[in-house]
Amino acid sequence: GDEDSESVPLPLSSNSTSSRESRWCDTTPYASKKKVQCWLQLSNGNWELVKIITSSGTESVVSLPDGKVLKVHDESLVSANPDILDGVDDLMQLSYLNEPSVLYNLQYRYNQNMIYTKAGPVLVAINPFKKVPLYGNDYIEAYKRKRIESPHVYAITDTAIREMIRDEVNQSIIISGESGAGKTETAKIAMQYLAALGGGSGIEYEILKTNPILEAFGNGKTLRNDNSSRFGKLIEIHFSETGKICGANIQTSMCWGATISKGSAEDYKYLRQSNCYSIVGVNDAEEFRIVMEALDVVHISKEDQESVFAMLAAVLWLGNVSFTVIDNENHVQAVEDEGLFSVAKLIGCDIEDLKFTLTTRKMKVGNDNIVQKLKLSQAIDARDALAKSIYSCLFDWIVEQINKSLAVGKRRTGRSISILDIYGFESFNRNSFEQFCINYANERLQQHFNRHLFKLEQEEYIQDGIDWAKVEFEDNQDCLNLFEKKPLGLLSLLDEESTFPNGTDLTFANKLKQHLNSNSCFKGERDKAFTVCHYAGEVIYDTTGFLEKNRDLLHLDSIQLLSSSTCHLPQKFATQMLTQTEKPAVGPLHKSGGADSQKLSVATKFKGQLFQLMQRLESTTPHFIRCIKPNNLQSPGLYEQGLVLQQLRCCGVLEVVRISRSGFPTRMSHQKFARRYGFLLLENVASQDPLSVSVAILHQFNILPEMYQVGYTKLFFRTGQVGVLEDTRNRT
Ligand code: ATP
Ligand code: MG
């Protein structure tokens, strides 16, 4: 067993034993100097609870649960909490706040279906991958009446409603986590609570029905989640003066290659690529019926519904359009088969126009308009770009119709609660353009999180003039600069290279290395790769495909084809596609690549959408929910410590608890404190001003000086201090 003595505690655990913290951890009776139980990390990375038999001060002899006895270095032991703290519902209550203790506490609760735990101000939700008996009207009622206090999405949502009414400030519930961690389910649970409390007008029913629609068109099966959202979503729910829901608005961001999973999938090439037509436990016919019904509920007319499905079919048939090479330069002609005819019919255009558009490109050289024939790969790109654009226009159009249906009436008060369900940080063995964009978005969200929880906290202490050594927190501004700086940032350089006709992924990678190597968040890697040091860890990106994915390959000719359509939706889409170009393109465009250079790149569009989302969040009071995926198999009851730990680190949960706890999280104005507890005073105070009364109360209850601070306007307390006063007050 000697190899076990080599085990080293994971790095973050050392953070949690700052002198400030241990000083006041020691005030709890359970954290005695003589450690009885400790955590020992085994060679497989898991932590085991061990008992100390003897200790020399540098080495200890410990016994494992299976009776085995080991001699280990003291540095490899991490303090464990006393049994009485097993399964506390707020990690702030742990005497020892190290990684194994947090992991154990969450697991202890998870095993008893208590999937929610507070981490100071943040709610941690661990995906149960099974039905848990925590939802429904009885629970909603209990949380509303505050008969249950345990952490829950309902409790967070309830707080948001109360604060919206009390402070007259818009609120937001920001849900993050990896793919498959449960964000979308959590958002739905929050919406259910809002609907139950603010319902009555009937509009809440419509709002709930947007979920199956958006999921049908914007979700797809991925390796990590059978029902993965391929788009980010912010739903803003508006309340009237009487606290009733009066409307809603949905904003989506970038749909990443949604796949369609309905119909006889085997017939369509786009669907065949996945080799997966059904998902265990999913009844396609029933799901389809639910979606159709939902489309009715949000007032999409039968006629429009038909157009929607025609467009879906057009996208699928486009995937089946094939080409034959007609000369030795690889130029092509579209094959006249069922696929081609169906596309022409469905988008309402002339078949010859369609053939021509898919295989040629109009260009202007000097003063002449010329027609260039496309080579096979170019024709395939043009076809796929058209399919993708139609799909994304369709998605946007549906969201637009939903928004019309949910539009806030005249009685709006401007008060709202927004729920953000957005793709979480991703780090895989191979990370591409999608991860690059998603992680950039998460970097922005993290800054929002930091600002609110830490900066605002600090500012409040400083404003109120209290003595509070600044707590260091990770600021990710450097990393954001790496992405956003002009002209030498990742996004600018990517856009620049994407517009060069001769730019390749390799020239892009080399440019990054040339210009960004001095940035502390950037590292050039071998070949076409580079590393970004994100707040959540380092990610190596492979630039293969970056330029192609960033360029919008949709030809102007394709947009013109759609605008020539006799049908209403394709015409709309053409207008929509044109407005997405930087300047409305005038007529056929110049040299090779010229047409595309006018269009906004994918990354730039994404950045624009992200900024819009952030702007909406900026003026709200945020509430954070961090979803955690306990295993990669989507299976219940399986809790993989390593996987959970990695996610806890990524979302900064431990950091948040440490900082919240080392500060003074409870605060009350002098007036409120004096009013609330003044009657408990046994002796009259000479002066009746709130500050004197407050100080007298603090003395009478022997609240230790290190447990509070007196600010100009407020009193600040360590965790748990006001509890004693509240107990006494309630007993009196
Ligand atoms: P993505 O980023 O890929 O969209 P996500 O975080 O939105 O992922 P969800 O789709 O919400 O993940 O959850 C994945 C699956 O986990 C759900 O389909 C459901 O089976 C299960 N799940 C999540 N939360 C719960 C819950 N509270 N109770 C029961 N099952 C849940
Ligand atoms: Mg989702």
PDB file of C-alpha atoms in Angstrom, residues 35-264:
ATOM      1  CA  LYS A  35      -8.275  14.901  13.072  1.00  0.00           C
ATOM      2  CA  VAL A  36     -10.268  11.762  13.557  1.00  0.00           C
ATOM      3  CA  GLN A  37     -11.448  11.279  10.007  1.00  0.00           C
ATOM      4  CA  CYS A  38      -9.605  12.345   6.898  1.00  0.00           C
ATOM      5  CA  TRP A  39      -9.801  12.036   3.157  1.00  0.00           C
ATOM      6  CA  LEU A  40      -7.108  10.049   1.392  1.00  0.00           C
ATOM      7  CA  GLN A  41      -6.853  10.119  -2.361  1.00  0.00           C
ATOM      8  CA  LEU A  42      -6.387   6.688  -3.863  1.00  0.00           C
ATOM      9  CA  SER A  43      -4.359   5.956  -6.946  1.00  0.00           C
ATOM     10  CA  ASN A  44      -7.566   5.844  -9.053  1.00  0.00           C
ATOM     11  CA  GLY A  45      -8.212   9.469  -8.116  1.00  0.00           C
ATOM     12  CA  ASN A  46     -11.185   8.739  -5.870  1.00  0.00           C
ATOM     13  CA  TRP A  47     -11.221   9.832  -2.261  1.00  0.00           C
ATOM     14  CA  GLU A  48     -11.660   7.425   0.625  1.00  0.00           C
ATOM     15  CA  LEU A  49     -12.622   8.290   4.181  1.00  0.00           C
ATOM     16  CA  VAL A  50      -9.912   7.004   6.547  1.00  0.00           C
ATOM     17  CA  LYS A  51      -9.474   6.979  10.336  1.00  0.00           C
ATOM     18  CA  ILE A  52      -6.217   8.136  11.866  1.00  0.00           C
ATOM     19  CA  ILE A  53      -4.744   5.597  14.247  1.00  0.00           C
ATOM     20  CA  THR A  54      -1.477   7.314  15.138  1.00  0.00           C
ATOM     21  CA  SER A  55       0.254  10.409  13.862  1.00  0.00           C
ATOM     22  CA  SER A  56       3.889  11.452  14.167  1.00  0.00           C
ATOM     23  CA  GLY A  57       3.268  14.948  12.886  1.00  0.00           C
ATOM     24  CA  THR A  58       4.669  14.231   9.406  1.00  0.00           C
ATOM     25  CA  GLU A  59       3.333  10.733   8.847  1.00  0.00           C
ATOM     26  CA  SER A  60       0.198   8.981   9.984  1.00  0.00           C
ATOM     27  CA  VAL A  61      -1.050   5.438  10.202  1.00  0.00           C
ATOM     28  CA  VAL A  62      -4.595   5.257   8.919  1.00  0.00           C
ATOM     29  CA  SER A  63      -7.211   2.575   8.509  1.00  0.00           C
ATOM     30  CA  LEU A  64      -9.384   2.237   5.425  1.00  0.00           C
ATOM     31  CA  PRO A  65     -13.068   1.274   5.553  1.00  0.00           C
ATOM     32  CA  ASP A  66     -12.175  -2.263   4.467  1.00  0.00           C
ATOM     33  CA  GLY A  67      -9.850  -2.614   7.492  1.00  0.00           C
ATOM     34  CA  LYS A  68      -6.614  -2.179   5.563  1.00  0.00           C
ATOM     35  CA  VAL A  69      -3.966  -0.153   7.423  1.00  0.00           C
ATOM     36  CA  LEU A  70      -1.627   2.267   5.629  1.00  0.00           C
ATOM     37  CA  LYS A  71       1.183   4.617   6.480  1.00  0.00           C
ATOM     38  CA  VAL A  72       0.847   7.918   4.627  1.00  0.00           C
ATOM     39  CA  HIS A  73       2.430  11.365   4.510  1.00  0.00           C
ATOM     40  CA  ASP A  74       0.325  13.935   6.311  1.00  0.00           C
ATOM     41  CA  GLU A  75       0.279  16.146   3.218  1.00  0.00           C
ATOM     42  CA  SER A  76      -1.733  13.499   1.408  1.00  0.00           C
ATOM     43  CA  LEU A  77      -4.511  13.732   3.988  1.00  0.00           C
ATOM     44  CA  VAL A  78      -7.294  16.257   3.737  1.00  0.00           C
ATOM     45  CA  SER A  79      -9.557  17.122   6.665  1.00  0.00           C
ATOM     46  CA  ALA A  80     -12.958  15.499   6.644  1.00  0.00           C
ATOM     47  CA  ASN A  81     -16.054  16.975   8.228  1.00  0.00           C
ATOM     48  CA  PRO A  82     -17.701  15.367  11.258  1.00  0.00           C
ATOM     49  CA  ASP A  83     -20.587  12.995  10.515  1.00  0.00           C
ATOM     50  CA  ILE A  84     -23.060  15.474  11.892  1.00  0.00           C
ATOM     51  CA  LEU A  85     -22.442  17.661   8.846  1.00  0.00           C
ATOM     52  CA  ASP A  86     -23.165  14.843   6.384  1.00  0.00           C
ATOM     53  CA  GLY A  87     -25.443  16.076   3.638  1.00  0.00           C
ATOM     54  CA  VAL A  88     -25.809  19.718   4.729  1.00  0.00           C
ATOM     55  CA  ASP A  89     -27.969  21.569   2.257  1.00  0.00           C
ATOM     56  CA  ASP A  90     -25.603  24.497   1.839  1.00  0.00           C
ATOM     57  CA  LEU A  91     -21.918  23.860   1.239  1.00  0.00           C
ATOM     58  CA  MET A  92     -21.246  27.045   3.209  1.00  0.00           C
ATOM     59  CA  GLN A  93     -22.049  25.095   6.352  1.00  0.00           C
ATOM     60  CA  LEU A  94     -19.146  22.697   5.938  1.00  0.00           C
ATOM     61  CA  SER A  95     -16.406  23.197   8.484  1.00  0.00           C
ATOM     62  CA  TYR A  96     -13.833  21.989   6.011  1.00  0.00           C
ATOM     63  CA  LEU A  97     -14.433  23.179   2.549  1.00  0.00           C
ATOM     64  CA  ASN A  98     -12.114  21.091   0.433  1.00  0.00           C
ATOM     65  CA  GLU A  99     -12.802  19.212  -2.767  1.00  0.00           C
ATOM     66  CA  PRO A 100     -13.354  15.741  -1.312  1.00  0.00           C
ATOM     67  CA  SER A 101     -15.712  17.138   1.324  1.00  0.00           C
ATOM     68  CA  VAL A 102     -17.761  18.954  -1.279  1.00  0.00           C
ATOM     69  CA  LEU A 103     -17.817  15.903  -3.545  1.00  0.00           C
ATOM     70  CA  TYR A 104     -18.862  13.684  -0.684  1.00  0.00           C
ATOM     71  CA  ASN A 105     -21.563  16.046   0.497  1.00  0.00           C
ATOM     72  CA  LEU A 106     -23.094  16.286  -2.960  1.00  0.00           C
ATOM     73  CA  GLN A 107     -22.910  12.531  -3.428  1.00  0.00           C
ATOM     74  CA  TYR A 108     -24.446  11.880  -0.027  1.00  0.00           C
ATOM     75  CA  ARG A 109     -27.431  14.008  -0.988  1.00  0.00           C
ATOM     76  CA  TYR A 110     -27.595  12.695  -4.547  1.00  0.00           C
ATOM     77  CA  ASN A 111     -27.871   9.121  -3.290  1.00  0.00           C
ATOM     78  CA  GLN A 112     -31.026  10.147  -1.438  1.00  0.00           C
ATOM     79  CA  ASN A 113     -32.566  11.913  -4.424  1.00  0.00           C
ATOM     80  CA  MET A 114     -31.650  15.288  -2.980  1.00  0.00           C
ATOM     81  CA  ILE A 115     -30.300  16.557  -6.250  1.00  0.00           C
ATOM     82  CA  TYR A 116     -30.234  20.230  -5.233  1.00  0.00           C
ATOM     83  CA  THR A 117     -27.666  21.818  -2.944  1.00  0.00           C
ATOM     84  CA  LYS A 118     -26.796  25.442  -2.310  1.00  0.00           C
ATOM     85  CA  ALA A 119     -23.254  26.669  -2.735  1.00  0.00           C
ATOM     86  CA  GLY A 120     -23.710  30.011  -1.050  1.00  0.00           C
ATOM     87  CA  PRO A 121     -25.737  32.064  -3.502  1.00  0.00           C
ATOM     88  CA  VAL A 122     -25.554  29.452  -6.279  1.00  0.00           C
ATOM     89  CA  LEU A 123     -27.860  26.464  -6.685  1.00  0.00           C
ATOM     90  CA  VAL A 124     -26.097  23.262  -7.707  1.00  0.00           C
ATOM     91  CA  ALA A 125     -28.340  20.732  -9.501  1.00  0.00           C
ATOM     92  CA  ILE A 126     -27.121  17.221 -10.216  1.00  0.00           C
ATOM     93  CA  ASN A 127     -28.903  15.432 -13.055  1.00  0.00           C
ATOM     94  CA  PRO A 128     -30.734  12.383 -11.626  1.00  0.00           C
ATOM     95  CA  PHE A 129     -31.342  10.832 -15.075  1.00  0.00           C
ATOM     96  CA  LYS A 130     -34.593   9.454 -13.658  1.00  0.00           C
ATOM     97  CA  LYS A 131     -37.891  10.754 -12.324  1.00  0.00           C
ATOM     98  CA  VAL A 132     -37.428  12.152  -8.835  1.00  0.00           C
ATOM     99  CA  PRO A 133     -40.399  12.923  -6.585  1.00  0.00           C
ATOM    100  CA  LEU A 134     -39.646  16.614  -6.167  1.00  0.00           C
ATOM    101  CA  TYR A 135     -42.003  18.331  -8.569  1.00  0.00           C
ATOM    102  CA  GLY A 136     -45.655  19.015  -9.180  1.00  0.00           C
ATOM    103  CA  ASN A 137     -48.399  21.044  -7.567  1.00  0.00           C
ATOM    104  CA  ASP A 138     -47.895  19.843  -4.002  1.00  0.00           C
ATOM    105  CA  TYR A 139     -44.258  20.853  -4.083  1.00  0.00           C
ATOM    106  CA  ILE A 140     -45.009  24.125  -5.789  1.00  0.00           C
ATOM    107  CA  GLU A 141     -47.580  24.905  -3.122  1.00  0.00           C
ATOM    108  CA  ALA A 142     -45.152  23.957  -0.341  1.00  0.00           C
ATOM    109  CA  TYR A 143     -42.406  26.210  -1.687  1.00  0.00           C
ATOM    110  CA  LYS A 144     -44.831  29.027  -2.221  1.00  0.00           C
ATOM    111  CA  ARG A 145     -45.964  28.812   1.395  1.00  0.00           C
ATOM    112  CA  LYS A 146     -42.371  28.308   2.503  1.00  0.00           C
ATOM    113  CA  ARG A 147     -43.284  25.026   4.152  1.00  0.00           C
ATOM    114  CA  ILE A 148     -40.176  23.481   2.583  1.00  0.00           C
ATOM    115  CA  GLU A 149     -36.852  25.195   2.825  1.00  0.00           C
ATOM    116  CA  SER A 150     -34.557  22.702   1.121  1.00  0.00           C
ATOM    117  CA  PRO A 151     -32.745  23.962  -1.967  1.00  0.00           C
ATOM    118  CA  HIS A 152     -34.744  23.672  -5.169  1.00  0.00           C
ATOM    119  CA  VAL A 153     -35.285  25.347  -8.522  1.00  0.00           C
ATOM    120  CA  TYR A 154     -38.673  26.306  -7.104  1.00  0.00           C
ATOM    121  CA  ALA A 155     -37.004  28.086  -4.190  1.00  0.00           C
ATOM    122  CA  ILE A 156     -34.678  30.070  -6.483  1.00  0.00           C
ATOM    123  CA  THR A 157     -37.597  30.976  -8.734  1.00  0.00           C
ATOM    124  CA  ASP A 158     -39.633  32.008  -5.727  1.00  0.00           C
ATOM    125  CA  THR A 159     -36.829  34.292  -4.569  1.00  0.00           C
ATOM    126  CA  ALA A 160     -36.677  35.818  -8.042  1.00  0.00           C
ATOM    127  CA  ILE A 161     -40.410  36.593  -7.980  1.00  0.00           C
ATOM    128  CA  ARG A 162     -40.225  38.102  -4.504  1.00  0.00           C
ATOM    129  CA  GLU A 163     -37.214  40.233  -5.336  1.00  0.00           C
ATOM    130  CA  MET A 164     -38.824  41.402  -8.542  1.00  0.00           C
ATOM    131  CA  ILE A 165     -41.823  42.626  -6.578  1.00  0.00           C
ATOM    132  CA  ARG A 166     -39.928  43.907  -3.544  1.00  0.00           C
ATOM    133  CA  ASP A 167     -37.110  45.751  -5.348  1.00  0.00           C
ATOM    134  CA  GLU A 168     -38.974  46.507  -8.554  1.00  0.00           C
ATOM    135  CA  VAL A 169     -36.010  45.194 -10.487  1.00  0.00           C
ATOM    136  CA  ASN A 170     -36.049  42.700 -13.356  1.00  0.00           C
ATOM    137  CA  GLN A 171     -34.585  39.322 -12.480  1.00  0.00           C
ATOM    138  CA  SER A 172     -32.761  36.630 -14.362  1.00  0.00           C
ATOM    139  CA  ILE A 173     -32.143  32.960 -13.740  1.00  0.00           C
ATOM    140  CA  ILE A 174     -28.945  31.931 -15.426  1.00  0.00           C
ATOM    141  CA  ILE A 175     -28.605  28.215 -15.973  1.00  0.00           C
ATOM    142  CA  SER A 176     -25.323  26.784 -17.118  1.00  0.00           C
ATOM    143  CA  GLY A 177     -23.590  23.459 -17.310  1.00  0.00           C
ATOM    144  CA  GLU A 178     -22.217  20.952 -19.780  1.00  0.00           C
ATOM    145  CA  SER A 179     -24.243  19.301 -22.464  1.00  0.00           C
ATOM    146  CA  GLY A 180     -26.568  16.787 -20.842  1.00  0.00           C
ATOM    147  CA  ALA A 181     -26.278  18.340 -17.377  1.00  0.00           C
ATOM    148  CA  GLY A 182     -29.973  19.220 -17.267  1.00  0.00           C
ATOM    149  CA  LYS A 183     -30.155  22.928 -18.172  1.00  0.00           C
ATOM    150  CA  THR A 184     -33.205  22.705 -20.406  1.00  0.00           C
ATOM    151  CA  GLU A 185     -35.085  20.507 -17.922  1.00  0.00           C
ATOM    152  CA  THR A 186     -34.178  22.932 -15.145  1.00  0.00           C
ATOM    153  CA  ALA A 187     -35.419  25.873 -17.217  1.00  0.00           C
ATOM    154  CA  LYS A 188     -38.712  24.066 -17.734  1.00  0.00           C
ATOM    155  CA  ILE A 189     -39.033  23.399 -14.004  1.00  0.00           C
ATOM    156  CA  ALA A 190     -38.512  27.103 -13.311  1.00  0.00           C
ATOM    157  CA  MET A 191     -41.092  27.993 -15.956  1.00  0.00           C
ATOM    158  CA  GLN A 192     -43.595  25.636 -14.357  1.00  0.00           C
ATOM    159  CA  TYR A 193     -43.200  27.423 -11.054  1.00  0.00           C
ATOM    160  CA  LEU A 194     -43.613  30.826 -12.659  1.00  0.00           C
ATOM    161  CA  ALA A 195     -46.667  29.605 -14.544  1.00  0.00           C
ATOM    162  CA  ALA A 196     -48.210  28.228 -11.366  1.00  0.00           C
ATOM    163  CA  LEU A 197     -47.648  31.414  -9.369  1.00  0.00           C
ATOM    164  CA  GLY A 198     -48.233  33.982 -12.064  1.00  0.00           C
ATOM    165  CA  GLY A 199     -50.816  32.100 -14.100  1.00  0.00           C
ATOM    166  CA  GLY A 200     -54.426  32.986 -14.656  1.00  0.00           C
ATOM    167  CA  SER A 201     -54.542  34.766 -17.972  1.00  0.00           C
ATOM    168  CA  GLY A 202     -53.916  31.616 -19.962  1.00  0.00           C
ATOM    169  CA  ILE A 203     -50.816  33.000 -21.585  1.00  0.00           C
ATOM    170  CA  GLU A 204     -48.713  30.858 -19.239  1.00  0.00           C
ATOM    171  CA  TYR A 205     -50.048  27.799 -21.018  1.00  0.00           C
ATOM    172  CA  GLU A 206     -48.818  29.178 -24.318  1.00  0.00           C
ATOM    173  CA  ILE A 207     -45.436  29.924 -22.817  1.00  0.00           C
ATOM    174  CA  LEU A 208     -45.016  26.336 -21.639  1.00  0.00           C
ATOM    175  CA  LYS A 209     -45.968  25.099 -25.103  1.00  0.00           C
ATOM    176  CA  THR A 210     -43.014  26.882 -26.664  1.00  0.00           C
ATOM    177  CA  ASN A 211     -40.738  24.223 -25.209  1.00  0.00           C
ATOM    178  CA  PRO A 212     -41.804  21.283 -27.397  1.00  0.00           C
ATOM    179  CA  ILE A 213     -41.720  23.515 -30.481  1.00  0.00           C
ATOM    180  CA  LEU A 214     -38.257  24.874 -29.877  1.00  0.00           C
ATOM    181  CA  GLU A 215     -37.009  21.419 -28.955  1.00  0.00           C
ATOM    182  CA  ALA A 216     -38.493  19.874 -32.097  1.00  0.00           C
ATOM    183  CA  PHE A 217     -36.753  22.397 -34.342  1.00  0.00           C
ATOM    184  CA  GLY A 218     -33.674  23.267 -32.349  1.00  0.00           C
ATOM    185  CA  ASN A 219     -32.617  20.085 -30.593  1.00  0.00           C
ATOM    186  CA  GLY A 220     -30.798  17.060 -31.878  1.00  0.00           C
ATOM    187  CA  LYS A 221     -29.368  13.822 -30.628  1.00  0.00           C
ATOM    188  CA  THR A 222     -25.660  14.071 -29.880  1.00  0.00           C
ATOM    189  CA  LEU A 223     -23.200  11.673 -28.327  1.00  0.00           C
ATOM    190  CA  ARG A 224     -23.646  13.446 -25.008  1.00  0.00           C
ATOM    191  CA  ASN A 225     -27.372  14.070 -24.911  1.00  0.00           C
ATOM    192  CA  ASP A 226     -30.284  12.432 -26.729  1.00  0.00           C
ATOM    193  CA  ASN A 227     -32.133  15.731 -26.679  1.00  0.00           C
ATOM    194  CA  SER A 228     -29.384  18.301 -26.925  1.00  0.00           C
ATOM    195  CA  SER A 229     -30.263  21.969 -27.461  1.00  0.00           C
ATOM    196  CA  ARG A 230     -28.234  23.235 -30.359  1.00  0.00           C
ATOM    197  CA  PHE A 231     -29.120  26.857 -29.614  1.00  0.00           C
ATOM    198  CA  GLY A 232     -28.940  29.256 -26.701  1.00  0.00           C
ATOM    199  CA  LYS A 233     -32.216  30.607 -25.396  1.00  0.00           C
ATOM    200  CA  LEU A 234     -33.298  33.513 -23.259  1.00  0.00           C
ATOM    201  CA  ILE A 235     -36.967  33.634 -22.392  1.00  0.00           C
ATOM    202  CA  GLU A 236     -38.181  36.822 -20.800  1.00  0.00           C
ATOM    203  CA  ILE A 237     -41.451  36.426 -18.934  1.00  0.00           C
ATOM    204  CA  HIS A 238     -43.342  39.639 -18.238  1.00  0.00           C
ATOM    205  CA  PHE A 239     -45.534  40.313 -15.252  1.00  0.00           C
ATOM    206  CA  SER A 240     -48.349  42.759 -14.785  1.00  0.00           C
ATOM    207  CA  GLU A 241     -48.707  44.993 -11.747  1.00  0.00           C
ATOM    208  CA  THR A 242     -50.781  42.365 -10.034  1.00  0.00           C
ATOM    209  CA  GLY A 243     -47.988  39.820 -10.404  1.00  0.00           C
ATOM    210  CA  LYS A 244     -49.655  37.888 -13.216  1.00  0.00           C
ATOM    211  CA  ILE A 245     -47.858  36.755 -16.334  1.00  0.00           C
ATOM    212  CA  CYS A 246     -48.853  39.015 -19.196  1.00  0.00           C
ATOM    213  CA  GLY A 247     -46.552  37.939 -21.985  1.00  0.00           C
ATOM    214  CA  ALA A 248     -43.147  36.690 -22.957  1.00  0.00           C
ATOM    215  CA  ASN A 249     -40.387  37.077 -25.447  1.00  0.00           C
ATOM    216  CA  ILE A 250     -37.854  34.572 -26.630  1.00  0.00           C
ATOM    217  CA  GLN A 251     -34.427  35.398 -27.917  1.00  0.00           C
ATOM    218  CA  THR A 252     -32.335  32.627 -29.383  1.00  0.00           C
ATOM    219  CA  SER A 253     -28.745  32.533 -30.377  1.00  0.00           C
ATOM    220  CA  MET A 254     -27.048  30.544 -33.063  1.00  0.00           C
ATOM    221  CA  CYS A 255     -28.437  27.169 -33.868  1.00  0.00           C
ATOM    222  CA  TRP A 256     -25.512  24.802 -34.352  1.00  0.00           C
ATOM    223  CA  GLY A 257     -26.390  22.275 -37.044  1.00  0.00           C
ATOM    224  CA  ALA A 258     -29.766  21.152 -35.830  1.00  0.00           C
ATOM    225  CA  THR A 259     -30.772  17.751 -37.095  1.00  0.00           C
ATOM    226  CA  ILE A 260     -34.319  16.767 -37.771  1.00  0.00           C
ATOM    227  CA  SER A 261     -35.516  13.546 -36.298  1.00  0.00           C
ATOM    228  CA  LYS A 262     -38.999  13.123 -37.681  1.00  0.00           C
ATOM    229  CA  GLY A 263     -40.387  11.416 -40.749  1.00  0.00           C
ATOM    230  CA  SER A 264     -39.069   8.354 -42.501  1.00  0.00           C
TER     231      SER A 264
END
